PDB file of N, CA, C and O in Angstrom:
ATOM      1  N   MET A   1     127.110 135.051 116.260  1.00  0.00           N
ATOM      2  CA  MET A   1     128.029 135.705 115.353  1.00  0.00           C
ATOM      3  C   MET A   1     128.875 134.754 114.645  1.00  0.00           C
ATOM      4  O   MET A   1     129.282 133.699 115.124  1.00  0.00           O
ATOM      5  N   ALA A   2     129.430 135.097 113.395  1.00  0.00           N
ATOM      6  CA  ALA A   2     130.154 134.399 112.662  1.00  0.00           C
ATOM      7  C   ALA A   2     131.602 134.200 113.263  1.00  0.00           C
ATOM      8  O   ALA A   2     132.037 135.160 113.795  1.00  0.00           O
ATOM      9  N   ASN A   3     132.178 132.973 113.123  1.00  0.00           N
ATOM     10  CA  ASN A   3     133.599 132.795 113.668  1.00  0.00           C
ATOM     11  C   ASN A   3     134.619 132.782 112.667  1.00  0.00           C
ATOM     12  O   ASN A   3     135.784 133.097 112.847  1.00  0.00           O
ATOM     13  N   HIS A   4     134.289 132.445 111.418  1.00  0.00           N
ATOM     14  CA  HIS A   4     135.393 132.510 110.390  1.00  0.00           C
ATOM     15  C   HIS A   4     135.364 133.873 109.552  1.00  0.00           C
ATOM     16  O   HIS A   4     134.528 134.474 109.310  1.00  0.00           O
ATOM     17  N   LYS A   5     136.569 134.036 109.175  1.00  0.00           N
ATOM     18  CA  LYS A   5     136.818 135.349 108.437  1.00  0.00           C
ATOM     19  C   LYS A   5     136.071 135.484 107.009  1.00  0.00           C
ATOM     20  O   LYS A   5     135.344 136.475 106.728  1.00  0.00           O
ATOM     21  N   SER A   6     136.009 134.129 106.523  1.00  0.00           N
ATOM     22  CA  SER A   6     135.224 134.138 105.314  1.00  0.00           C
ATOM     23  C   SER A   6     133.676 134.446 105.443  1.00  0.00           C
ATOM     24  O   SER A   6     133.116 135.033 104.586  1.00  0.00           O
ATOM     25  N   SER A   7     133.222 133.909 106.553  1.00  0.00           N
ATOM     26  CA  SER A   7     131.710 134.189 106.808  1.00  0.00           C
ATOM     27  C   SER A   7     131.482 135.572 107.208  1.00  0.00           C
ATOM     28  O   SER A   7     130.382 136.168 106.681  1.00  0.00           O
ATOM     29  N   ILE A   8     132.425 136.138 107.865  1.00  0.00           N
ATOM     30  CA  ILE A   8     132.281 137.606 108.135  1.00  0.00           C
ATOM     31  C   ILE A   8     132.317 138.387 106.959  1.00  0.00           C
ATOM     32  O   ILE A   8     131.510 139.378 106.714  1.00  0.00           O
ATOM     33  N   LYS A   9     133.266 138.039 106.042  1.00  0.00           N
ATOM     34  CA  LYS A   9     133.265 138.766 104.689  1.00  0.00           C
ATOM     35  C   LYS A   9     132.092 138.517 104.019  1.00  0.00           C
ATOM     36  O   LYS A   9     131.621 139.527 103.284  1.00  0.00           O
ATOM     37  N   ARG A  10     131.641 137.312 103.932  1.00  0.00           N
ATOM     38  CA  ARG A  10     130.298 137.054 102.990  1.00  0.00           C
ATOM     39  C   ARG A  10     129.153 137.708 103.592  1.00  0.00           C
ATOM     40  O   ARG A  10     128.311 138.200 102.770  1.00  0.00           O
ATOM     41  N   ILE A  11     129.124 138.046 104.987  1.00  0.00           N
ATOM     42  CA  ILE A  11     127.931 138.842 105.560  1.00  0.00           C
ATOM     43  C   ILE A  11     128.028 140.205 105.131  1.00  0.00           C
ATOM     44  O   ILE A  11     126.957 140.789 104.582  1.00  0.00           O
ATOM     45  N   ARG A  12     129.266 140.718 105.028  1.00  0.00           N
ATOM     46  CA  ARG A  12     129.427 142.075 104.529  1.00  0.00           C
ATOM     47  C   ARG A  12     129.075 142.274 103.100  1.00  0.00           C
ATOM     48  O   ARG A  12     128.363 143.178 102.688  1.00  0.00           O
ATOM     49  N   GLN A  13     129.517 141.218 102.297  1.00  0.00           N
ATOM     50  CA  GLN A  13     129.194 141.277 100.787  1.00  0.00           C
ATOM     51  C   GLN A  13     127.706 141.158 100.594  1.00  0.00           C
ATOM     52  O   GLN A  13     127.094 141.757  99.762  1.00  0.00           O
ATOM     53  N   THR A  14     127.046 140.239 101.341  1.00  0.00           N
ATOM     54  CA  THR A  14     125.686 140.067 101.222  1.00  0.00           C
ATOM     55  C   THR A  14     124.767 141.361 101.489  1.00  0.00           C
ATOM     56  O   THR A  14     123.786 141.639 100.819  1.00  0.00           O
ATOM     57  N   GLU A  15     125.186 142.037 102.578  1.00  0.00           N
ATOM     58  CA  GLU A  15     124.479 143.139 102.925  1.00  0.00           C
ATOM     59  C   GLU A  15     124.688 144.275 101.973  1.00  0.00           C
ATOM     60  O   GLU A  15     123.789 144.922 101.540  1.00  0.00           O
ATOM     61  N   LYS A  16     125.888 144.391 101.325  1.00  0.00           N
ATOM     62  CA  LYS A  16     126.178 145.480 100.317  1.00  0.00           C
ATOM     63  C   LYS A  16     125.330 145.145  99.166  1.00  0.00           C
ATOM     64  O   LYS A  16     124.749 145.978  98.602  1.00  0.00           O
ATOM     65  N   ARG A  17     125.212 143.922  98.563  1.00  0.00           N
ATOM     66  CA  ARG A  17     124.605 143.405  97.488  1.00  0.00           C
ATOM     67  C   ARG A  17     123.159 143.640  97.698  1.00  0.00           C
ATOM     68  O   ARG A  17     122.277 144.141  96.755  1.00  0.00           O
ATOM     69  N   ARG A  18     122.644 143.370  98.969  1.00  0.00           N
ATOM     70  CA  ARG A  18     121.167 143.569  99.219  1.00  0.00           C
ATOM     71  C   ARG A  18     120.777 145.069  99.078  1.00  0.00           C
ATOM     72  O   ARG A  18     119.719 145.302  98.374  1.00  0.00           O
ATOM     73  N   LEU A  19     121.613 145.942  99.632  1.00  0.00           N
ATOM     74  CA  LEU A  19     121.176 147.389  99.486  1.00  0.00           C
ATOM     75  C   LEU A  19     121.246 147.815  98.074  1.00  0.00           C
ATOM     76  O   LEU A  19     120.501 148.601  97.614  1.00  0.00           O
ATOM     77  N   HIS A  20     122.323 147.243  97.335  1.00  0.00           N
ATOM     78  CA  HIS A  20     122.351 147.666  95.950  1.00  0.00           C
ATOM     79  C   HIS A  20     121.141 147.194  95.169  1.00  0.00           C
ATOM     80  O   HIS A  20     120.553 148.024  94.212  1.00  0.00           O
ATOM     81  N   ASN A  21     120.775 146.000  95.335  1.00  0.00           N
ATOM     82  CA  ASN A  21     119.633 145.501  94.592  1.00  0.00           C
ATOM     83  C   ASN A  21     118.338 146.076  94.966  1.00  0.00           C
ATOM     84  O   ASN A  21     117.397 146.285  94.165  1.00  0.00           O
ATOM     85  N   ARG A  22     118.307 146.440  96.266  1.00  0.00           N
ATOM     86  CA  ARG A  22     117.008 147.160  96.769  1.00  0.00           C
ATOM     87  C   ARG A  22     116.927 148.598  96.041  1.00  0.00           C
ATOM     88  O   ARG A  22     115.779 148.978  95.643  1.00  0.00           O
ATOM     89  N   TYR A  23     118.086 149.134  95.993  1.00  0.00           N
ATOM     90  CA  TYR A  23     117.974 150.611  95.347  1.00  0.00           C
ATOM     91  C   TYR A  23     117.530 150.427  93.834  1.00  0.00           C
ATOM     92  O   TYR A  23     116.713 151.165  93.435  1.00  0.00           O
ATOM     93  N   TYR A  24     117.986 149.460  93.182  1.00  0.00           N
ATOM     94  CA  TYR A  24     117.674 149.200  91.749  1.00  0.00           C
ATOM     95  C   TYR A  24     116.295 148.883  91.503  1.00  0.00           C
ATOM     96  O   TYR A  24     115.574 149.153  90.684  1.00  0.00           O
ATOM     97  N   ALA A  25     115.752 148.087  92.462  1.00  0.00           N
ATOM     98  CA  ALA A  25     114.416 147.394  92.431  1.00  0.00           C
ATOM     99  C   ALA A  25     113.385 148.699  92.604  1.00  0.00           C
ATOM    100  O   ALA A  25     112.422 148.721  91.982  1.00  0.00           O
ATOM    101  N   LYS A  26     113.852 149.515  93.679  1.00  0.00           N
ATOM    102  CA  LYS A  26     112.893 150.743  94.020  1.00  0.00           C
ATOM    103  C   LYS A  26     112.962 151.635  92.936  1.00  0.00           C
ATOM    104  O   LYS A  26     111.923 152.237  92.577  1.00  0.00           O
ATOM    105  N   THR A  27     114.105 151.848  92.328  1.00  0.00           N
ATOM    106  CA  THR A  27     114.073 152.824  91.132  1.00  0.00           C
ATOM    107  C   THR A  27     113.211 152.386  89.970  1.00  0.00           C
ATOM    108  O   THR A  27     112.614 153.192  89.427  1.00  0.00           O
ATOM    109  N   MET A  28     113.190 151.035  89.668  1.00  0.00           N
ATOM    110  CA  MET A  28     112.590 150.382  88.611  1.00  0.00           C
ATOM    111  C   MET A  28     110.996 150.544  89.054  1.00  0.00           C
ATOM    112  O   MET A  28     110.347 150.904  88.131  1.00  0.00           O
ATOM    113  N   ARG A  29     110.673 150.323  90.032  1.00  0.00           N
ATOM    114  CA  ARG A  29     109.146 150.387  90.562  1.00  0.00           C
ATOM    115  C   ARG A  29     108.603 151.833  90.402  1.00  0.00           C
ATOM    116  O   ARG A  29     107.610 152.012  89.992  1.00  0.00           O
ATOM    117  N   THR A  30     109.502 152.802  90.893  1.00  0.00           N
ATOM    118  CA  THR A  30     109.157 154.189  90.696  1.00  0.00           C
ATOM    119  C   THR A  30     109.003 154.529  89.312  1.00  0.00           C
ATOM    120  O   THR A  30     108.068 155.195  88.996  1.00  0.00           O
ATOM    121  N   ALA A  31     109.965 154.043  88.459  1.00  0.00           N
ATOM    122  CA  ALA A  31     109.790 154.645  87.045  1.00  0.00           C
ATOM    123  C   ALA A  31     108.588 153.950  86.247  1.00  0.00           C
ATOM    124  O   ALA A  31     107.998 154.573  85.607  1.00  0.00           O
ATOM    125  N   VAL A  32     108.350 152.703  86.606  1.00  0.00           N
ATOM    126  CA  VAL A  32     107.092 151.955  86.160  1.00  0.00           C
ATOM    127  C   VAL A  32     105.803 152.753  86.612  1.00  0.00           C
ATOM    128  O   VAL A  32     104.950 153.033  85.966  1.00  0.00           O
ATOM    129  N   LYS A  33     105.854 153.177  87.966  1.00  0.00           N
ATOM    130  CA  LYS A  33     104.652 153.791  88.420  1.00  0.00           C
ATOM    131  C   LYS A  33     104.467 155.185  87.864  1.00  0.00           C
ATOM    132  O   LYS A  33     103.313 155.600  87.492  1.00  0.00           O
ATOM    133  N   ARG A  34     105.634 155.915  87.564  1.00  0.00           N
ATOM    134  CA  ARG A  34     105.403 157.211  86.990  1.00  0.00           C
ATOM    135  C   ARG A  34     104.779 157.091  85.548  1.00  0.00           C
ATOM    136  O   ARG A  34     104.054 157.865  85.233  1.00  0.00           O
ATOM    137  N   LEU A  35     105.285 156.131  84.818  1.00  0.00           N
ATOM    138  CA  LEU A  35     104.716 155.971  83.515  1.00  0.00           C
ATOM    139  C   LEU A  35     103.338 155.495  83.585  1.00  0.00           C
ATOM    140  O   LEU A  35     102.565 156.043  82.622  1.00  0.00           O
ATOM    141  N   ARG A  36     102.862 154.648  84.550  1.00  0.00           N
ATOM    142  CA  ARG A  36     101.484 154.284  84.563  1.00  0.00           C
ATOM    143  C   ARG A  36     100.600 155.518  85.032  1.00  0.00           C
ATOM    144  O   ARG A  36      99.389 155.564  84.503  1.00  0.00           O
ATOM    145  N   MET A  37     101.180 156.400  85.707  1.00  0.00           N
ATOM    146  CA  MET A  37     100.506 157.620  86.106  1.00  0.00           C
ATOM    147  C   MET A  37     100.150 158.708  85.105  1.00  0.00           C
ATOM    148  O   MET A  37      99.391 159.506  85.173  1.00  0.00           O
ATOM    149  N   THR A  38     101.110 158.487  84.147  1.00  0.00           N
ATOM    150  CA  THR A  38     100.981 159.507  82.900  1.00  0.00           C
ATOM    151  C   THR A  38      99.712 159.388  82.200  1.00  0.00           C
ATOM    152  O   THR A  38      99.451 158.260  81.773  1.00  0.00           O
ATOM    153  N   THR A  39      99.124 160.540  81.837  1.00  0.00           N
ATOM    154  CA  THR A  39      97.943 160.496  81.072  1.00  0.00           C
ATOM    155  C   THR A  39      98.178 161.098  79.740  1.00  0.00           C
ATOM    156  O   THR A  39      97.331 161.152  78.827  1.00  0.00           O
ATOM    157  N   ASP A  40      99.360 161.874  79.506  1.00  0.00           N
ATOM    158  CA  ASP A  40      99.743 162.495  78.295  1.00  0.00           C
ATOM    159  C   ASP A  40     100.485 161.404  77.395  1.00  0.00           C
ATOM    160  O   ASP A  40     101.590 160.859  77.837  1.00  0.00           O
ATOM    161  N   LYS A  41      99.910 161.149  76.255  1.00  0.00           N
ATOM    162  CA  LYS A  41     100.525 160.139  75.469  1.00  0.00           C
ATOM    163  C   LYS A  41     101.901 160.539  74.955  1.00  0.00           C
ATOM    164  O   LYS A  41     102.824 159.687  75.087  1.00  0.00           O
ATOM    165  N   ALA A  42     102.148 161.732  74.485  1.00  0.00           N
ATOM    166  CA  ALA A  42     103.541 162.061  74.087  1.00  0.00           C
ATOM    167  C   ALA A  42     104.544 161.979  75.198  1.00  0.00           C
ATOM    168  O   ALA A  42     105.711 161.531  74.980  1.00  0.00           O
ATOM    169  N   GLU A  43     104.189 162.355  76.337  1.00  0.00           N
ATOM    170  CA  GLU A  43     105.136 162.308  77.568  1.00  0.00           C
ATOM    171  C   GLU A  43     105.437 160.736  77.947  1.00  0.00           C
ATOM    172  O   GLU A  43     106.538 160.444  78.103  1.00  0.00           O
ATOM    173  N   ALA A  44     104.331 159.954  77.663  1.00  0.00           N
ATOM    174  CA  ALA A  44     104.551 158.456  77.845  1.00  0.00           C
ATOM    175  C   ALA A  44     105.458 157.818  76.810  1.00  0.00           C
ATOM    176  O   ALA A  44     106.360 156.920  77.345  1.00  0.00           O
ATOM    177  N   VAL A  45     105.312 158.275  75.801  1.00  0.00           N
ATOM    178  CA  VAL A  45     106.146 157.720  74.647  1.00  0.00           C
ATOM    179  C   VAL A  45     107.430 158.172  74.830  1.00  0.00           C
ATOM    180  O   VAL A  45     108.476 157.291  74.610  1.00  0.00           O
ATOM    181  N   ALA A  46     107.792 159.377  75.333  1.00  0.00           N
ATOM    182  CA  ALA A  46     109.010 159.787  75.668  1.00  0.00           C
ATOM    183  C   ALA A  46     109.747 159.011  76.828  1.00  0.00           C
ATOM    184  O   ALA A  46     110.928 158.866  76.685  1.00  0.00           O
ATOM    185  N   MET A  47     108.880 158.746  77.730  1.00  0.00           N
ATOM    186  CA  MET A  47     109.382 158.057  78.986  1.00  0.00           C
ATOM    187  C   MET A  47     109.573 156.501  78.672  1.00  0.00           C
ATOM    188  O   MET A  47     110.597 156.076  79.475  1.00  0.00           O
ATOM    189  N   TYR A  48     108.903 155.936  77.863  1.00  0.00           N
ATOM    190  CA  TYR A  48     109.036 154.555  77.648  1.00  0.00           C
ATOM    191  C   TYR A  48     110.371 153.896  77.312  1.00  0.00           C
ATOM    192  O   TYR A  48     110.777 152.987  78.078  1.00  0.00           O
ATOM    193  N   PRO A  49     111.317 154.521  76.533  1.00  0.00           N
ATOM    194  CA  PRO A  49     112.462 153.971  76.247  1.00  0.00           C
ATOM    195  C   PRO A  49     113.339 153.908  77.511  1.00  0.00           C
ATOM    196  O   PRO A  49     114.161 152.974  77.757  1.00  0.00           O
ATOM    197  N   GLN A  50     113.280 154.895  78.514  1.00  0.00           N
ATOM    198  CA  GLN A  50     114.121 154.990  79.549  1.00  0.00           C
ATOM    199  C   GLN A  50     113.653 153.898  80.627  1.00  0.00           C
ATOM    200  O   GLN A  50     114.417 153.163  81.255  1.00  0.00           O
ATOM    201  N   VAL A  51     112.347 153.744  80.794  1.00  0.00           N
ATOM    202  CA  VAL A  51     111.830 152.702  81.519  1.00  0.00           C
ATOM    203  C   VAL A  51     112.168 151.303  81.119  1.00  0.00           C
ATOM    204  O   VAL A  51     112.494 150.545  81.874  1.00  0.00           O
ATOM    205  N   GLN A  52     112.155 151.113  79.802  1.00  0.00           N
ATOM    206  CA  GLN A  52     112.465 149.967  79.048  1.00  0.00           C
ATOM    207  C   GLN A  52     113.979 149.594  79.423  1.00  0.00           C
ATOM    208  O   GLN A  52     114.238 148.469  79.758  1.00  0.00           O
ATOM    209  N   LYS A  53     114.844 150.703  79.384  1.00  0.00           N
ATOM    210  CA  LYS A  53     116.247 150.338  79.685  1.00  0.00           C
ATOM    211  C   LYS A  53     116.402 150.044  81.143  1.00  0.00           C
ATOM    212  O   LYS A  53     117.142 149.006  81.390  1.00  0.00           O
ATOM    213  N   ILE A  54     115.748 150.611  82.020  1.00  0.00           N
ATOM    214  CA  ILE A  54     115.875 150.239  83.528  1.00  0.00           C
ATOM    215  C   ILE A  54     115.443 148.926  83.647  1.00  0.00           C
ATOM    216  O   ILE A  54     116.001 148.069  84.344  1.00  0.00           O
ATOM    217  N   LEU A  55     114.275 148.452  83.072  1.00  0.00           N
ATOM    218  CA  LEU A  55     113.757 147.077  83.307  1.00  0.00           C
ATOM    219  C   LEU A  55     114.696 145.935  82.587  1.00  0.00           C
ATOM    220  O   LEU A  55     115.027 144.981  83.302  1.00  0.00           O
ATOM    221  N   ASP A  56     115.336 146.320  81.534  1.00  0.00           N
ATOM    222  CA  ASP A  56     116.343 145.433  81.043  1.00  0.00           C
ATOM    223  C   ASP A  56     117.560 145.263  81.895  1.00  0.00           C
ATOM    224  O   ASP A  56     118.103 144.093  82.069  1.00  0.00           O
ATOM    225  N   LYS A  57     118.029 146.346  82.382  1.00  0.00           N
ATOM    226  CA  LYS A  57     119.274 146.396  83.198  1.00  0.00           C
ATOM    227  C   LYS A  57     118.963 145.508  84.486  1.00  0.00           C
ATOM    228  O   LYS A  57     119.736 144.749  84.883  1.00  0.00           O
ATOM    229  N   VAL A  58     117.812 145.753  85.082  1.00  0.00           N
ATOM    230  CA  VAL A  58     117.482 145.033  86.341  1.00  0.00           C
ATOM    231  C   VAL A  58     117.389 143.548  86.032  1.00  0.00           C
ATOM    232  O   VAL A  58     117.655 142.761  86.886  1.00  0.00           O
ATOM    233  N   ALA A  59     116.701 143.257  84.982  1.00  0.00           N
ATOM    234  CA  ALA A  59     116.621 141.832  84.553  1.00  0.00           C
ATOM    235  C   ALA A  59     117.929 141.114  84.323  1.00  0.00           C
ATOM    236  O   ALA A  59     118.095 140.087  84.722  1.00  0.00           O
ATOM    237  N   LYS A  60     118.762 142.013  83.669  1.00  0.00           N
ATOM    238  CA  LYS A  60     120.098 141.508  83.332  1.00  0.00           C
ATOM    239  C   LYS A  60     120.777 141.076  84.539  1.00  0.00           C
ATOM    240  O   LYS A  60     121.668 140.146  84.606  1.00  0.00           O
ATOM    241  N   ARG A  61     120.765 141.937  85.643  1.00  0.00           N
ATOM    242  CA  ARG A  61     121.399 141.699  86.798  1.00  0.00           C
ATOM    243  C   ARG A  61     120.663 140.727  87.773  1.00  0.00           C
ATOM    244  O   ARG A  61     121.018 140.556  89.006  1.00  0.00           O
ATOM    245  N   ASN A  62     119.751 140.192  87.425  1.00  0.00           N
ATOM    246  CA  ASN A  62     118.878 139.071  88.085  1.00  0.00           C
ATOM    247  C   ASN A  62     118.221 139.638  89.412  1.00  0.00           C
ATOM    248  O   ASN A  62     117.983 138.973  90.287  1.00  0.00           O
ATOM    249  N   ILE A  63     117.827 140.945  89.276  1.00  0.00           N
ATOM    250  CA  ILE A  63     117.056 141.564  90.372  1.00  0.00           C
ATOM    251  C   ILE A  63     115.634 141.202  90.280  1.00  0.00           C
ATOM    252  O   ILE A  63     114.950 140.891  91.320  1.00  0.00           O
ATOM    253  N   ILE A  64     115.243 141.107  88.990  1.00  0.00           N
ATOM    254  CA  ILE A  64     113.782 140.559  88.685  1.00  0.00           C
ATOM    255  C   ILE A  64     113.987 139.532  87.530  1.00  0.00           C
ATOM    256  O   ILE A  64     115.142 139.574  86.851  1.00  0.00           O
ATOM    257  N   HIS A  65     113.130 138.757  87.411  1.00  0.00           N
ATOM    258  CA  HIS A  65     113.158 137.669  86.367  1.00  0.00           C
ATOM    259  C   HIS A  65     113.032 138.313  84.935  1.00  0.00           C
ATOM    260  O   HIS A  65     112.279 139.244  84.793  1.00  0.00           O
ATOM    261  N   LYS A  66     113.710 137.815  83.972  1.00  0.00           N
ATOM    262  CA  LYS A  66     113.596 138.309  82.642  1.00  0.00           C
ATOM    263  C   LYS A  66     112.132 138.325  82.046  1.00  0.00           C
ATOM    264  O   LYS A  66     111.642 139.272  81.267  1.00  0.00           O
ATOM    265  N   ASN A  67     111.287 137.256  82.529  1.00  0.00           N
ATOM    266  CA  ASN A  67     109.862 137.268  82.038  1.00  0.00           C
ATOM    267  C   ASN A  67     109.106 138.265  82.696  1.00  0.00           C
ATOM    268  O   ASN A  67     108.156 138.967  82.130  1.00  0.00           O
ATOM    269  N   LYS A  68     109.334 138.681  83.862  1.00  0.00           N
ATOM    270  CA  LYS A  68     108.761 139.716  84.533  1.00  0.00           C
ATOM    271  C   LYS A  68     108.984 140.978  83.812  1.00  0.00           C
ATOM    272  O   LYS A  68     107.979 141.829  83.663  1.00  0.00           O
ATOM    273  N   ALA A  69     110.246 141.176  83.532  1.00  0.00           N
ATOM    274  CA  ALA A  69     110.543 142.483  82.799  1.00  0.00           C
ATOM    275  C   ALA A  69     109.853 142.512  81.520  1.00  0.00           C
ATOM    276  O   ALA A  69     109.285 143.620  81.011  1.00  0.00           O
ATOM    277  N   ALA A  70     109.718 141.533  80.692  1.00  0.00           N
ATOM    278  CA  ALA A  70     109.025 141.289  79.508  1.00  0.00           C
ATOM    279  C   ALA A  70     107.553 141.673  79.688  1.00  0.00           C
ATOM    280  O   ALA A  70     106.963 142.277  78.952  1.00  0.00           O
ATOM    281  N   ASN A  71     107.034 141.048  80.645  1.00  0.00           N
ATOM    282  CA  ASN A  71     105.498 141.385  80.927  1.00  0.00           C
ATOM    283  C   ASN A  71     105.207 142.760  81.210  1.00  0.00           C
ATOM    284  O   ASN A  71     104.338 143.354  80.835  1.00  0.00           O
ATOM    285  N   LEU A  72     106.129 143.368  81.994  1.00  0.00           N
ATOM    286  CA  LEU A  72     105.906 144.769  82.457  1.00  0.00           C
ATOM    287  C   LEU A  72     105.991 145.612  81.224  1.00  0.00           C
ATOM    288  O   LEU A  72     105.376 146.628  80.964  1.00  0.00           O
ATOM    289  N   LYS A  73     107.140 145.342  80.384  1.00  0.00           N
ATOM    290  CA  LYS A  73     107.351 146.166  79.165  1.00  0.00           C
ATOM    291  C   LYS A  73     105.959 146.034  78.203  1.00  0.00           C
ATOM    292  O   LYS A  73     105.518 147.029  77.742  1.00  0.00           O
ATOM    293  N   SER A  74     105.413 144.826  78.160  1.00  0.00           N
ATOM    294  CA  SER A  74     104.360 144.516  77.385  1.00  0.00           C
ATOM    295  C   SER A  74     103.160 145.373  77.837  1.00  0.00           C
ATOM    296  O   SER A  74     102.392 146.067  77.032  1.00  0.00           O
ATOM    297  N   LYS A  75     102.934 145.387  79.214  1.00  0.00           N
ATOM    298  CA  LYS A  75     101.803 145.917  79.802  1.00  0.00           C
ATOM    299  C   LYS A  75     101.824 147.492  79.668  1.00  0.00           C
ATOM    300  O   LYS A  75     100.825 148.210  79.431  1.00  0.00           O
ATOM    301  N   LEU A  76     103.116 148.021  79.740  1.00  0.00           N
ATOM    302  CA  LEU A  76     103.329 149.385  79.642  1.00  0.00           C
ATOM    303  C   LEU A  76     103.084 149.787  78.231  1.00  0.00           C
ATOM    304  O   LEU A  76     102.443 150.976  77.875  1.00  0.00           O
ATOM    305  N   ALA A  77     103.509 149.113  77.289  1.00  0.00           N
ATOM    306  CA  ALA A  77     103.235 149.425  75.848  1.00  0.00           C
ATOM    307  C   ALA A  77     101.730 149.438  75.471  1.00  0.00           C
ATOM    308  O   ALA A  77     101.281 150.347  74.859  1.00  0.00           O
ATOM    309  N   ALA A  78     100.989 148.629  76.020  1.00  0.00           N
ATOM    310  CA  ALA A  78      99.547 148.427  75.983  1.00  0.00           C
ATOM    311  C   ALA A  78      98.977 149.706  76.657  1.00  0.00           C
ATOM    312  O   ALA A  78      97.921 150.337  76.055  1.00  0.00           O
ATOM    313  N   HIS A  79      99.470 150.030  77.814  1.00  0.00           N
ATOM    314  CA  HIS A  79      98.884 151.169  78.414  1.00  0.00           C
ATOM    315  C   HIS A  79      99.179 152.527  77.658  1.00  0.00           C
ATOM    316  O   HIS A  79      98.248 153.418  77.424  1.00  0.00           O
ATOM    317  N   ILE A  80     100.400 152.609  76.880  1.00  0.00           N
ATOM    318  CA  ILE A  80     100.620 153.715  76.011  1.00  0.00           C
ATOM    319  C   ILE A  80      99.781 153.757  74.959  1.00  0.00           C
ATOM    320  O   ILE A  80      99.161 154.778  74.496  1.00  0.00           O
ATOM    321  N   ALA A  81      99.406 152.628  74.270  1.00  0.00           N
ATOM    322  CA  ALA A  81      98.622 152.459  73.130  1.00  0.00           C
ATOM    323  C   ALA A  81      97.122 152.995  73.445  1.00  0.00           C
ATOM    324  O   ALA A  81      96.499 153.399  72.437  1.00  0.00           O
ATOM    325  N   LYS A  82      96.752 152.695  74.680  1.00  0.00           N
ATOM    326  CA  LYS A  82      95.301 153.130  75.024  1.00  0.00           C
ATOM    327  C   LYS A  82      95.230 154.591  75.207  1.00  0.00           C
ATOM    328  O   LYS A  82      94.165 155.153  75.193  1.00  0.00           O
ATOM    329  N   LEU A  83      96.252 155.215  75.696  1.00  0.00           N
ATOM    330  CA  LEU A  83      96.050 156.630  75.852  1.00  0.00           C
ATOM    331  C   LEU A  83      95.709 157.344  74.558  1.00  0.00           C
ATOM    332  O   LEU A  83      95.982 157.076  73.481  1.00  0.00           O
ATOM    333  N   ALA A  84      94.836 158.429  74.906  1.00  0.00           N
ATOM    334  CA  ALA A  84      94.345 159.207  73.721  1.00  0.00           C
ATOM    335  C   ALA A  84      95.231 160.415  73.357  1.00  0.00           C
ATOM    336  O   ALA A  84      95.928 160.900  74.147  1.00  0.00           O
TER     337      ALA A  84
END
């Protein structure tokens, strides 16, 4: 167990931040998965801006790398383009 006040506080902050990041990462993964599962092009086109916003926000907060967000957006756009 930590002995210093600062280390006890740091443990609290780290746990709080971990849960916060976990929530946003899970929300992002779910949004991406929903878009990938969509077979209707109109619905996918409507969903894409919201998913893009989530990816940008998560990348801005360093929960995922900015290149990963760019790769996901690119793959999702290609997926939407393939839909009939």
